[in-house]
PDB file of C-alpha atoms in Angstrom:
ATOM      1  CA  MET A   4      32.813   1.476 -26.857  1.00  0.00           C
ATOM      2  CA  LEU A   5      30.581   1.311 -23.801  1.00  0.00           C
ATOM      3  CA  THR A   6      30.746   4.110 -21.256  1.00  0.00           C
ATOM      4  CA  LYS A   7      28.857   4.774 -18.062  1.00  0.00           C
ATOM      5  CA  GLU A   8      27.219   7.781 -19.742  1.00  0.00           C
ATOM      6  CA  ASN A   9      26.046   5.605 -22.689  1.00  0.00           C
ATOM      7  CA  ILE A  10      24.499   3.083 -20.323  1.00  0.00           C
ATOM      8  CA  LEU A  11      22.744   5.798 -18.284  1.00  0.00           C
ATOM      9  CA  THR A  12      21.363   7.291 -21.491  1.00  0.00           C
ATOM     10  CA  LEU A  13      19.976   3.885 -22.513  1.00  0.00           C
ATOM     11  CA  LEU A  14      18.482   3.395 -19.056  1.00  0.00           C
ATOM     12  CA  GLU A  15      16.504   6.638 -19.394  1.00  0.00           C
ATOM     13  CA  GLU A  16      14.088   4.444 -21.388  1.00  0.00           C
ATOM     14  CA  VAL A  17      13.260   2.487 -18.220  1.00  0.00           C
ATOM     15  CA  LYS A  18      10.341   4.160 -16.470  1.00  0.00           C
ATOM     16  CA  ASP A  19       9.019   3.779 -12.960  1.00  0.00           C
ATOM     17  CA  PRO A  20       6.030   1.421 -13.309  1.00  0.00           C
ATOM     18  CA  GLU A  21       3.972   3.547 -10.909  1.00  0.00           C
ATOM     19  CA  ILE A  22       4.966   6.905 -12.453  1.00  0.00           C
ATOM     20  CA  PRO A  23       5.447   6.171 -16.168  1.00  0.00           C
ATOM     21  CA  VAL A  24       6.812   9.633 -17.037  1.00  0.00           C
ATOM     22  CA  LEU A  25       9.779   9.235 -14.685  1.00  0.00           C
ATOM     23  CA  SER A  26      12.897   7.273 -15.629  1.00  0.00           C
ATOM     24  CA  LEU A  27      14.738   5.198 -13.050  1.00  0.00           C
ATOM     25  CA  VAL A  28      17.785   7.376 -13.754  1.00  0.00           C
ATOM     26  CA  ASP A  29      15.894  10.584 -12.884  1.00  0.00           C
ATOM     27  CA  LEU A  30      14.262   8.867  -9.912  1.00  0.00           C
ATOM     28  CA  GLY A  31      17.780   8.218  -8.593  1.00  0.00           C
ATOM     29  CA  VAL A  32      17.407   4.476  -8.027  1.00  0.00           C
ATOM     30  CA  ILE A  33      20.294   3.634 -10.394  1.00  0.00           C
ATOM     31  CA  THR A  34      23.138   4.006  -7.904  1.00  0.00           C
ATOM     32  CA  SER A  35      26.075   2.936 -10.062  1.00  0.00           C
ATOM     33  CA  VAL A  36      27.103   1.572 -13.436  1.00  0.00           C
ATOM     34  CA  GLU A  37      30.380  -0.299 -13.818  1.00  0.00           C
ATOM     35  CA  ILE A  38      31.961  -1.672 -16.984  1.00  0.00           C
ATOM     36  CA  SER A  39      34.726  -4.262 -16.735  1.00  0.00           C
ATOM     37  CA  ASP A  40      37.694  -4.409 -19.103  1.00  0.00           C
ATOM     38  CA  GLU A  41      35.946  -7.370 -20.773  1.00  0.00           C
ATOM     39  CA  GLY A  42      32.812  -5.249 -21.400  1.00  0.00           C
ATOM     40  CA  HIS A  43      30.607  -6.785 -18.698  1.00  0.00           C
ATOM     41  CA  VAL A  44      28.131  -4.185 -17.436  1.00  0.00           C
ATOM     42  CA  THR A  45      27.033  -4.137 -13.802  1.00  0.00           C
ATOM     43  CA  VAL A  46      24.106  -1.925 -12.842  1.00  0.00           C
ATOM     44  CA  ASN A  47      23.394  -1.411  -9.159  1.00  0.00           C
ATOM     45  CA  MET A  48      20.056  -0.052  -8.089  1.00  0.00           C
ATOM     46  CA  THR A  49      18.161   0.535  -4.859  1.00  0.00           C
ATOM     47  CA  PRO A  50      14.418   0.679  -4.226  1.00  0.00           C
ATOM     48  CA  THR A  51      12.693   3.802  -2.952  1.00  0.00           C
ATOM     49  CA  PHE A  52      11.166   1.715  -0.132  1.00  0.00           C
ATOM     50  CA  ALA A  53      12.330  -1.615   1.272  1.00  0.00           C
ATOM     51  CA  GLY A  54       8.984  -3.269   0.550  1.00  0.00           C
ATOM     52  CA  CYS A  55       8.446  -1.669  -2.864  1.00  0.00           C
ATOM     53  CA  PRO A  56       6.390  -4.124  -4.919  1.00  0.00           C
ATOM     54  CA  ALA A  57       7.901  -2.800  -8.151  1.00  0.00           C
ATOM     55  CA  MET A  58      11.512  -3.836  -7.337  1.00  0.00           C
ATOM     56  CA  ASP A  59      11.516  -7.046  -9.380  1.00  0.00           C
ATOM     57  CA  TYR A  60       9.708  -5.404 -12.282  1.00  0.00           C
ATOM     58  CA  MET A  61      12.212  -2.523 -12.378  1.00  0.00           C
ATOM     59  CA  LYS A  62      15.164  -4.917 -12.287  1.00  0.00           C
ATOM     60  CA  LYS A  63      13.738  -7.015 -15.149  1.00  0.00           C
ATOM     61  CA  ASP A  64      12.998  -3.874 -17.160  1.00  0.00           C
ATOM     62  CA  VAL A  65      16.636  -2.755 -16.808  1.00  0.00           C
ATOM     63  CA  GLU A  66      17.763  -6.212 -17.995  1.00  0.00           C
ATOM     64  CA  ARG A  67      15.339  -6.108 -20.972  1.00  0.00           C
ATOM     65  CA  THR A  68      16.583  -2.655 -21.967  1.00  0.00           C
ATOM     66  CA  LEU A  69      20.242  -3.695 -21.844  1.00  0.00           C
ATOM     67  CA  ASN A  70      19.458  -6.818 -23.924  1.00  0.00           C
ATOM     68  CA  LYS A  71      17.446  -4.774 -26.424  1.00  0.00           C
ATOM     69  CA  HIS A  72      20.505  -2.610 -27.063  1.00  0.00           C
ATOM     70  CA  GLY A  73      22.805  -5.608 -27.561  1.00  0.00           C
ATOM     71  CA  ILE A  74      24.364  -5.551 -24.103  1.00  0.00           C
ATOM     72  CA  THR A  75      24.028  -9.215 -23.235  1.00  0.00           C
ATOM     73  CA  SER A  76      26.889  -9.491 -20.752  1.00  0.00           C
ATOM     74  CA  HIS A  77      25.387  -7.777 -17.724  1.00  0.00           C
ATOM     75  CA  THR A  78      24.421  -8.112 -14.098  1.00  0.00           C
ATOM     76  CA  VAL A  79      21.702  -6.048 -12.450  1.00  0.00           C
ATOM     77  CA  ASN A  80      21.813  -5.952  -8.658  1.00  0.00           C
ATOM     78  CA  MET A  81      19.143  -4.680  -6.297  1.00  0.00           C
ATOM     79  CA  THR A  82      21.082  -3.519  -3.268  1.00  0.00           C
ATOM     80  CA  PHE A  83      20.527  -1.527  -0.104  1.00  0.00           C
ATOM     81  CA  ASP A  84      24.195  -0.458   0.151  1.00  0.00           C
ATOM     82  CA  LYS A  85      23.316   3.099  -0.899  1.00  0.00           C
ATOM     83  CA  PRO A  86      19.801   3.700   0.431  1.00  0.00           C
ATOM     84  CA  TRP A  87      17.538   5.885  -1.646  1.00  0.00           C
ATOM     85  CA  ASP A  88      16.379   9.268  -0.424  1.00  0.00           C
ATOM     86  CA  SER A  89      14.289  11.873  -2.185  1.00  0.00           C
ATOM     87  CA  ASN A  90      17.294  14.190  -2.612  1.00  0.00           C
ATOM     88  CA  LYS A  91      18.473  11.747  -5.312  1.00  0.00           C
ATOM     89  CA  LEU A  92      15.654  12.873  -7.638  1.00  0.00           C
ATOM     90  CA  SER A  93      17.048  14.899 -10.528  1.00  0.00           C
ATOM     91  CA  GLU A  94      15.680  18.361 -11.332  1.00  0.00           C
ATOM     92  CA  LYS A  95      14.254  16.880 -14.525  1.00  0.00           C
ATOM     93  CA  GLY A  96      12.578  14.178 -12.421  1.00  0.00           C
ATOM     94  CA  ARG A  97      11.092  16.768 -10.060  1.00  0.00           C
ATOM     95  CA  GLN A  98       9.618  18.641 -13.013  1.00  0.00           C
ATOM     96  CA  GLN A  99       8.232  15.401 -14.479  1.00  0.00           C
ATOM     97  CA  LEU A 100       6.532  14.587 -11.168  1.00  0.00           C
ATOM     98  CA  LYS A 101       4.895  18.013 -11.118  1.00  0.00           C
ATOM     99  CA  GLU A 102       3.694  17.703 -14.723  1.00  0.00           C
ATOM    100  CA  PHE A 103       2.273  14.269 -13.843  1.00  0.00           C
ATOM    101  CA  GLY A 104       0.264  15.884 -11.031  1.00  0.00           C
ATOM    102  CA  LEU A 105       2.419  14.772  -8.099  1.00  0.00           C
ATOM    103  CA  ALA A 106       3.987  17.347  -5.819  1.00  0.00           C
ATOM    104  CA  PRO A 107       7.734  16.687  -5.861  1.00  0.00           C
ATOM    105  CA  PRO A 108       9.377  16.301  -2.470  1.00  0.00           C
ATOM    106  CA  PRO A 109      11.366  19.299  -1.282  1.00  0.00           C
ATOM    107  CA  LYS A 110      15.113  18.992  -0.896  1.00  0.00           C
ATOM    108  CA  TYR A 111      16.378  18.958   2.655  1.00  0.00           C
ATOM    109  CA  ASP A 112      19.695  18.980   4.502  1.00  0.00           C
ATOM    110  CA  LEU A 113      20.512  16.044   6.767  1.00  0.00           C
ATOM    111  CA  ILE A 114      17.367  16.161   8.938  1.00  0.00           C
ATOM    112  CA  LEU A 115      13.896  15.629   7.561  1.00  0.00           C
ATOM    113  CA  ASP A 116      11.742  18.317   9.207  1.00  0.00           C
ATOM    114  CA  LEU A 117       8.106  17.351   9.754  1.00  0.00           C
ATOM    115  CA  ASP A 118       7.085  20.768   8.443  1.00  0.00           C
ATOM    116  CA  ILE A 119       8.091  19.794   4.892  1.00  0.00           C
ATOM    117  CA  LEU A 120       5.790  16.765   5.085  1.00  0.00           C
ATOM    118  CA  GLU A 121       2.761  18.904   5.852  1.00  0.00           C
ATOM    119  CA  HIS A 122       3.308  22.078   3.821  1.00  0.00           C
ATOM    120  CA  VAL A 123       3.480  21.150   0.180  1.00  0.00           C
ATOM    121  CA  LYS A 124       3.212  23.294  -2.926  1.00  0.00           C
ATOM    122  CA  CYS A 125       0.239  22.356  -5.119  1.00  0.00           C
ATOM    123  CA  PRO A 126       1.373  20.878  -8.462  1.00  0.00           C
ATOM    124  CA  TYR A 127      -1.669  22.409 -10.209  1.00  0.00           C
ATOM    125  CA  CYS A 128      -1.657  26.058  -9.106  1.00  0.00           C
ATOM    126  CA  ASP A 129       1.666  26.399  -7.185  1.00  0.00           C
ATOM    127  CA  SER A 130      -0.155  27.553  -4.045  1.00  0.00           C
ATOM    128  CA  ASP A 131       1.354  26.935  -0.614  1.00  0.00           C
ATOM    129  CA  ASN A 132      -2.144  27.034   0.913  1.00  0.00           C
ATOM    130  CA  THR A 133      -2.377  23.245   1.234  1.00  0.00           C
ATOM    131  CA  ASP A 134      -3.150  20.699   3.921  1.00  0.00           C
ATOM    132  CA  MET A 135      -1.982  17.138   4.290  1.00  0.00           C
ATOM    133  CA  ARG A 136      -5.076  14.956   4.543  1.00  0.00           C
ATOM    134  CA  THR A 137      -3.230  11.705   5.238  1.00  0.00           C
ATOM    135  CA  PRO A 138       0.378  10.517   5.126  1.00  0.00           C
ATOM    136  CA  PHE A 139      -0.906   7.331   3.478  1.00  0.00           C
ATOM    137  CA  GLY A 140      -1.410   7.483  -0.281  1.00  0.00           C
ATOM    138  CA  PRO A 141      -2.070   4.772  -2.854  1.00  0.00           C
ATOM    139  CA  THR A 142       1.549   3.612  -2.537  1.00  0.00           C
ATOM    140  CA  LEU A 143       4.079   3.744   0.310  1.00  0.00           C
ATOM    141  CA  CYS A 144       5.945   6.608  -1.331  1.00  0.00           C
ATOM    142  CA  ARG A 145       2.990   9.038  -1.556  1.00  0.00           C
ATOM    143  CA  SER A 146       0.851  11.132   0.774  1.00  0.00           C
ATOM    144  CA  MET A 147      -2.487  12.856   0.125  1.00  0.00           C
ATOM    145  CA  HIS A 148      -2.946  16.650   0.245  1.00  0.00           C
ATOM    146  CA  TYR A 149      -5.645  19.222  -0.488  1.00  0.00           C
ATOM    147  CA  CYS A 150      -5.166  22.645  -2.057  1.00  0.00           C
ATOM    148  CA  ASN A 151      -7.381  25.288  -0.467  1.00  0.00           C
ATOM    149  CA  ASN A 152      -6.925  27.621  -3.456  1.00  0.00           C
ATOM    150  CA  CYS A 153      -7.773  25.451  -6.478  1.00  0.00           C
ATOM    151  CA  ARG A 154      -9.671  22.892  -4.338  1.00  0.00           C
ATOM    152  CA  GLN A 155      -7.867  19.924  -5.817  1.00  0.00           C
ATOM    153  CA  MET A 156      -6.741  16.804  -4.032  1.00  0.00           C
ATOM    154  CA  PHE A 157      -3.229  15.816  -5.009  1.00  0.00           C
ATOM    155  CA  GLU A 158      -0.529  13.375  -4.043  1.00  0.00           C
ATOM    156  CA  GLN A 159       2.972  14.197  -2.921  1.00  0.00           C
ATOM    157  CA  PHE A 160       5.951  11.994  -3.573  1.00  0.00           C
ATOM    158  CA  LYS A 161       7.115  11.760   0.045  1.00  0.00           C
ATOM    159  CA  PRO A 162      10.460  13.184   1.084  1.00  0.00           C
ATOM    160  CA  LEU A 163      12.654  10.510   2.630  1.00  0.00           C
TER     161      LEU A 163
END
């Protein structure tokens, strides 16, 4: 019998195409899973950014994964009904970002303080002695920082 938990476990196989160690579940872009009485599965997801070029790829990868596991009656919707924010990242996802060499975004309450954009912990040496070099990284969801202790450039997954 299909359950929401079963579907979410299967969807852990689907990785972010730009950060291949991070599942869409841990990224927090899977916003809901519904199963009808007839067994039809509906997966709703939201992009991290409105113009994210990976949206179609992620949606198709979710569909491929459901098909691979014999779930052929499904609908995958990309929706903006529940906008993504960086607080939706799981703790496991935050750790995976760090191990990948990306500083995870800090959690915040209601208001995004500019201070958390500039002062980021280095994913290599855990130092707070860092500077933001530019808010523009290789993708819309990343910024570039420099660690004054280990002298490494690193990217931060931006808090939103």
